[in-house]
Amino acid sequence: MSEDALLVSDLHAGYDGALVLRGVSLEARPGEIVAVIGPNGAGKSTLLKAISGLVRPIRGRVVFHGTDVTGLPPDRLAQRGLGFVPQLENVFPSLTVAENVHVGAQALPRSARRKAVASVFAQFPFLRERGRQRAGTLSGGQRKIVALARALVAQPTVLLLDEPSAGLSPKAAEMVFAELEQIRERGIGIVMVEQNARRALALSSRGYVLDMGRTAHEGPGGELLRDPRVVQLYLGGLAADLSPRRPDSSARRDPRSRS
Amino acid sequence: MFWQLLANGFVTGSVYAIAAIGVSLLYGLLRLVNFAHGDLMAFGAFVSYLANVTFGLPMVLSLPAGMAATAALALVSDLALWRPLRLRRAGFMSLFLASIGVALVLRQMILLLWGPQPRAYDVDPFKVYVIGDVRLSLAQVATILVASAAIVAIALFLARSTTGRVMRAMADDQALAQLSGIDVNRVILLTWVLAGLTAGLAGTLAALVQGSFDPNFGFQLLLPVFAAVVLGGIGSAYGALAGGLALGVATELSTWEGLAGGVEPAYKPVVAFGVLIVALLVRPQGLFGRARIV
């Protein structure tokens, strides 16, 4: 498994004693998109927070490029090349667009910052057009671009994205997804939590279905899309039998999540 | 008379503005309403007094000494008190009450060291500069020059320097700053240094302009400084600068006779808070603050 950029095993985490994650495992290789889907409250956002160090894991391990980084503070992880784009509070609202990018470059050594900023500005012409505008005055889609740029300027090897399409118009969402494919082309591993599960799985080489804080299913994105249980339970597919049905708990539990 | 009042207002306002910067940044980064800030200013004023009167140094050297000592004290207060409280995830109320404790300890310490009697710096109180209709004492002229230079320097630092930018980013969103690779504790220490330097500067200048000052004078400055911070939008560094200047100028100009006879000078503090109340009714988030949607 040395090719994994990110390897999460049996992760347990929560807030103030309330356990939200009860054993989640996932892996992401360089240059692949991994989608994490699941119902509300399954622990998707908490998973990203626990990986990035915002929430301290209680049990389990986070291995980043072969090094155990479990419980490291977020700034140290960012310096090691783990990027995170949160769902809502993803820009510094009182800072200008350009300042947002500059702050993102703080994860890099001082000598590398100028060049990294220039290359992100070249990549997103929008940043140059709106460089002096306060990020708080941008639309949701524009903020996503600034948030992506803020994370990318630190030249991450793995990028965590919380709901990249949430709150965006379909057109803006497509723009963001297209951007993600380009980011993948550059060899960056992407782990995204997404409520638009069909679109996310179609884009991903692998998908994980989270339920009740555990990995319920995993597999190649295309396969999960065709898996009738996944479709029925998590993608809003119509079941043949319309009577309410409890999911078979033994089938949902991934054997890997039991240590 | 108008120009005289405007000049006086600028002197008072620039002192408020410099002190307000620290209060606003500390709130922005730590959610700490630093009740001890007035006494931090008094501490700076008394260390400057120690250098100026006890050791006989000129004010040009005494002022930096007072600033440096206040910055050191602020730094120690973070390491000894505020950082442990942060690690224990102390809430807003705990921090606020702790800062009241620090204020009392500081004030008593100053009383113990320097006694209750009023003090004055060794400057010529009779030297007056006349520019047109405006008459300014040496202390006022010095304050205007030093304070304007300091305000420009602070504003440039916040706007252009990497550290200033990072401080504003942290005041916006601490978690996102951390995710961007920023060492939060280091920036907080730097913020305490900045808050200490500016408190020492504002305290010494305020003492210089007042002429005589005692260990309680910092506390009397605290309320207008808080008002300036709230007026500018708490947590906003630029807001604190603007709020301080606006409050100082508004307070002094309120006594202008051209303004329907003007207000009795004794009611100047009332005017300050009147301005604050009206401003908050019109713009509750402050001049530079942003509305928080919960």
PDB file of N, CA and C in Angstrom, chain A residues 94-139:
ATOM      1  N   SER A  94     -13.126  39.071   4.950  1.00  0.00           N
ATOM      2  CA  SER A  94     -12.712  40.483   4.968  1.00  0.00           C
ATOM      3  C   SER A  94     -11.410  40.685   4.206  1.00  0.00           C
ATOM      4  N   LEU A  95     -10.787  39.606   3.753  1.00  0.00           N
ATOM      5  CA  LEU A  95      -9.574  39.739   2.949  1.00  0.00           C
ATOM      6  C   LEU A  95      -9.938  39.792   1.464  1.00  0.00           C
ATOM      7  N   THR A  96      -9.077  40.417   0.687  1.00  0.00           N
ATOM      8  CA  THR A  96      -9.330  40.447  -0.753  1.00  0.00           C
ATOM      9  C   THR A  96      -9.040  39.073  -1.335  1.00  0.00           C
ATOM     10  N   VAL A  97      -9.478  38.893  -2.580  1.00  0.00           N
ATOM     11  CA  VAL A  97      -9.245  37.629  -3.275  1.00  0.00           C
ATOM     12  C   VAL A  97      -7.749  37.308  -3.311  1.00  0.00           C
ATOM     13  N   ALA A  98      -6.948  38.317  -3.667  1.00  0.00           N
ATOM     14  CA  ALA A  98      -5.499  38.088  -3.749  1.00  0.00           C
ATOM     15  C   ALA A  98      -4.928  37.740  -2.376  1.00  0.00           C
ATOM     16  N   GLU A  99      -5.413  38.427  -1.340  1.00  0.00           N
ATOM     17  CA  GLU A  99      -4.906  38.150   0.016  1.00  0.00           C
ATOM     18  C   GLU A  99      -5.252  36.734   0.459  1.00  0.00           C
ATOM     19  N   ASN A 100      -6.430  36.262   0.057  1.00  0.00           N
ATOM     20  CA  ASN A 100      -6.810  34.892   0.375  1.00  0.00           C
ATOM     21  C   ASN A 100      -5.775  33.908  -0.176  1.00  0.00           C
ATOM     22  N   VAL A 101      -5.368  34.150  -1.418  1.00  0.00           N
ATOM     23  CA  VAL A 101      -4.392  33.259  -2.047  1.00  0.00           C
ATOM     24  C   VAL A 101      -3.045  33.354  -1.315  1.00  0.00           C
ATOM     25  N   HIS A 102      -2.655  34.581  -0.961  1.00  0.00           N
ATOM     26  CA  HIS A 102      -1.384  34.757  -0.258  1.00  0.00           C
ATOM     27  C   HIS A 102      -1.381  34.023   1.075  1.00  0.00           C
ATOM     28  N   VAL A 103      -2.503  34.094   1.785  1.00  0.00           N
ATOM     29  CA  VAL A 103      -2.571  33.400   3.070  1.00  0.00           C
ATOM     30  C   VAL A 103      -2.472  31.888   2.852  1.00  0.00           C
ATOM     31  N   GLY A 104      -3.084  31.401   1.785  1.00  0.00           N
ATOM     32  CA  GLY A 104      -2.990  29.976   1.487  1.00  0.00           C
ATOM     33  C   GLY A 104      -1.552  29.524   1.281  1.00  0.00           C
ATOM     34  N   ALA A 105      -0.727  30.431   0.759  1.00  0.00           N
ATOM     35  CA  ALA A 105       0.667  30.076   0.472  1.00  0.00           C
ATOM     36  C   ALA A 105       1.517  29.994   1.728  1.00  0.00           C
ATOM     37  N   GLN A 106       0.950  30.338   2.886  1.00  0.00           N
ATOM     38  CA  GLN A 106       1.722  30.295   4.132  1.00  0.00           C
ATOM     39  C   GLN A 106       2.200  28.895   4.478  1.00  0.00           C
ATOM     40  N   ALA A 107       1.537  27.887   3.904  1.00  0.00           N
ATOM     41  CA  ALA A 107       1.942  26.517   4.201  1.00  0.00           C
ATOM     42  C   ALA A 107       3.273  26.178   3.535  1.00  0.00           C
ATOM     43  N   LEU A 108       3.665  26.988   2.556  1.00  0.00           N
ATOM     44  CA  LEU A 108       4.907  26.707   1.826  1.00  0.00           C
ATOM     45  C   LEU A 108       6.088  27.400   2.506  1.00  0.00           C
ATOM     46  N   PRO A 109       7.295  26.892   2.271  1.00  0.00           N
ATOM     47  CA  PRO A 109       8.461  27.630   2.744  1.00  0.00           C
ATOM     48  C   PRO A 109       8.517  28.999   2.060  1.00  0.00           C
ATOM     49  N   ARG A 110       9.062  29.978   2.773  1.00  0.00           N
ATOM     50  CA  ARG A 110       9.032  31.371   2.336  1.00  0.00           C
ATOM     51  C   ARG A 110       9.505  31.543   0.888  1.00  0.00           C
ATOM     52  N   SER A 111      10.554  30.811   0.517  1.00  0.00           N
ATOM     53  CA  SER A 111      11.165  31.026  -0.796  1.00  0.00           C
ATOM     54  C   SER A 111      10.266  30.542  -1.932  1.00  0.00           C
ATOM     55  N   ALA A 112       9.344  29.640  -1.635  1.00  0.00           N
ATOM     56  CA  ALA A 112       8.527  29.053  -2.701  1.00  0.00           C
ATOM     57  C   ALA A 112       7.211  29.793  -2.904  1.00  0.00           C
ATOM     58  N   ARG A 113       6.894  30.732  -2.010  1.00  0.00           N
ATOM     59  CA  ARG A 113       5.551  31.319  -2.012  1.00  0.00           C
ATOM     60  C   ARG A 113       5.255  32.133  -3.260  1.00  0.00           C
ATOM     61  N   ARG A 114       6.198  33.014  -3.637  1.00  0.00           N
ATOM     62  CA  ARG A 114       5.929  33.940  -4.730  1.00  0.00           C
ATOM     63  C   ARG A 114       5.586  33.186  -6.020  1.00  0.00           C
ATOM     64  N   LYS A 115       6.388  32.164  -6.297  1.00  0.00           N
ATOM     65  CA  LYS A 115       6.198  31.404  -7.523  1.00  0.00           C
ATOM     66  C   LYS A 115       4.842  30.658  -7.502  1.00  0.00           C
ATOM     67  N   ALA A 116       4.525  30.093  -6.345  1.00  0.00           N
ATOM     68  CA  ALA A 116       3.277  29.345  -6.224  1.00  0.00           C
ATOM     69  C   ALA A 116       2.080  30.268  -6.441  1.00  0.00           C
ATOM     70  N   VAL A 117       2.142  31.466  -5.873  1.00  0.00           N
ATOM     71  CA  VAL A 117       1.047  32.427  -6.038  1.00  0.00           C
ATOM     72  C   VAL A 117       0.900  32.786  -7.515  1.00  0.00           C
ATOM     73  N   ALA A 118       2.030  33.047  -8.178  1.00  0.00           N
ATOM     74  CA  ALA A 118       1.978  33.420  -9.597  1.00  0.00           C
ATOM     75  C   ALA A 118       1.358  32.299 -10.417  1.00  0.00           C
ATOM     76  N   SER A 119       1.691  31.061 -10.116  1.00  0.00           N
ATOM     77  CA  SER A 119       1.185  29.967 -10.943  1.00  0.00           C
ATOM     78  C   SER A 119      -0.316  29.759 -10.730  1.00  0.00           C
ATOM     79  N   VAL A 120      -0.805  29.990  -9.502  1.00  0.00           N
ATOM     80  CA  VAL A 120      -2.254  29.868  -9.284  1.00  0.00           C
ATOM     81  C   VAL A 120      -2.998  31.009  -9.975  1.00  0.00           C
ATOM     82  N   PHE A 121      -2.390  32.193  -9.961  1.00  0.00           N
ATOM     83  CA  PHE A 121      -3.012  33.321 -10.659  1.00  0.00           C
ATOM     84  C   PHE A 121      -3.087  33.047 -12.159  1.00  0.00           C
ATOM     85  N   ALA A 122      -2.059  32.356 -12.683  1.00  0.00           N
ATOM     86  CA  ALA A 122      -2.076  32.033 -14.108  1.00  0.00           C
ATOM     87  C   ALA A 122      -3.154  30.997 -14.413  1.00  0.00           C
ATOM     88  N   GLN A 123      -3.369  30.125 -13.447  1.00  0.00           N
ATOM     89  CA  GLN A 123      -4.320  29.033 -13.648  1.00  0.00           C
ATOM     90  C   GLN A 123      -5.766  29.532 -13.596  1.00  0.00           C
ATOM     91  N   PHE A 124      -6.055  30.467 -12.706  1.00  0.00           N
ATOM     92  CA  PHE A 124      -7.419  30.993 -12.568  1.00  0.00           C
ATOM     93  C   PHE A 124      -7.431  32.479 -12.950  1.00  0.00           C
ATOM     94  N   PRO A 125      -7.783  32.801 -14.180  1.00  0.00           N
ATOM     95  CA  PRO A 125      -7.812  34.213 -14.597  1.00  0.00           C
ATOM     96  C   PRO A 125      -8.766  35.037 -13.730  1.00  0.00           C
ATOM     97  N   PHE A 126      -9.773  34.366 -13.180  1.00  0.00           N
ATOM     98  CA  PHE A 126     -10.749  35.045 -12.331  1.00  0.00           C
ATOM     99  C   PHE A 126     -10.067  35.780 -11.176  1.00  0.00           C
ATOM    100  N   LEU A 127      -9.013  35.158 -10.628  1.00  0.00           N
ATOM    101  CA  LEU A 127      -8.327  35.747  -9.480  1.00  0.00           C
ATOM    102  C   LEU A 127      -7.731  37.101  -9.850  1.00  0.00           C
ATOM    103  N   ARG A 128      -7.231  37.195 -11.100  1.00  0.00           N
ATOM    104  CA  ARG A 128      -6.606  38.453 -11.503  1.00  0.00           C
ATOM    105  C   ARG A 128      -7.682  39.519 -11.706  1.00  0.00           C
ATOM    106  N   GLU A 129      -8.822  39.100 -12.302  1.00  0.00           N
ATOM    107  CA  GLU A 129      -9.896  40.064 -12.540  1.00  0.00           C
ATOM    108  C   GLU A 129     -10.432  40.646 -11.225  1.00  0.00           C
ATOM    109  N   ARG A 130     -10.550  39.786 -10.215  1.00  0.00           N
ATOM    110  CA  ARG A 130     -11.185  40.212  -8.972  1.00  0.00           C
ATOM    111  C   ARG A 130     -10.214  40.302  -7.806  1.00  0.00           C
ATOM    112  N   GLY A 131      -8.922  40.373  -8.106  1.00  0.00           N
ATOM    113  CA  GLY A 131      -7.903  40.317  -7.050  1.00  0.00           C
ATOM    114  C   GLY A 131      -8.129  41.261  -5.891  1.00  0.00           C
ATOM    115  N   ARG A 132      -8.649  42.464  -6.177  1.00  0.00           N
ATOM    116  CA  ARG A 132      -8.763  43.471  -5.122  1.00  0.00           C
ATOM    117  C   ARG A 132     -10.136  43.484  -4.459  1.00  0.00           C
ATOM    118  N   GLN A 133     -11.006  42.588  -4.896  1.00  0.00           N
ATOM    119  CA  GLN A 133     -12.350  42.548  -4.308  1.00  0.00           C
ATOM    120  C   GLN A 133     -12.333  41.728  -3.022  1.00  0.00           C
ATOM    121  N   ARG A 134     -13.117  42.150  -2.041  1.00  0.00           N
ATOM    122  CA  ARG A 134     -13.198  41.374  -0.805  1.00  0.00           C
ATOM    123  C   ARG A 134     -13.925  40.059  -1.063  1.00  0.00           C
ATOM    124  N   ALA A 135     -13.352  38.976  -0.537  1.00  0.00           N
ATOM    125  CA  ALA A 135     -13.906  37.656  -0.822  1.00  0.00           C
ATOM    126  C   ALA A 135     -15.332  37.522  -0.285  1.00  0.00           C
ATOM    127  N   GLY A 136     -15.652  38.257   0.782  1.00  0.00           N
ATOM    128  CA  GLY A 136     -16.988  38.170   1.362  1.00  0.00           C
ATOM    129  C   GLY A 136     -18.077  38.687   0.445  1.00  0.00           C
ATOM    130  N   THR A 137     -17.697  39.447  -0.584  1.00  0.00           N
ATOM    131  CA  THR A 137     -18.708  40.007  -1.481  1.00  0.00           C
ATOM    132  C   THR A 137     -18.904  39.144  -2.731  1.00  0.00           C
ATOM    133  N   LEU A 138     -18.222  38.005  -2.810  1.00  0.00           N
ATOM    134  CA  LEU A 138     -18.337  37.159  -4.001  1.00  0.00           C
ATOM    135  C   LEU A 138     -19.559  36.254  -3.911  1.00  0.00           C
ATOM    136  N   SER A 139     -19.987  35.739  -5.051  1.00  0.00           N
ATOM    137  CA  SER A 139     -21.081  34.766  -5.068  1.00  0.00           C
ATOM    138  C   SER A 139     -20.543  33.412  -4.627  1.00  0.00           C
TER     139      SER A 139
END
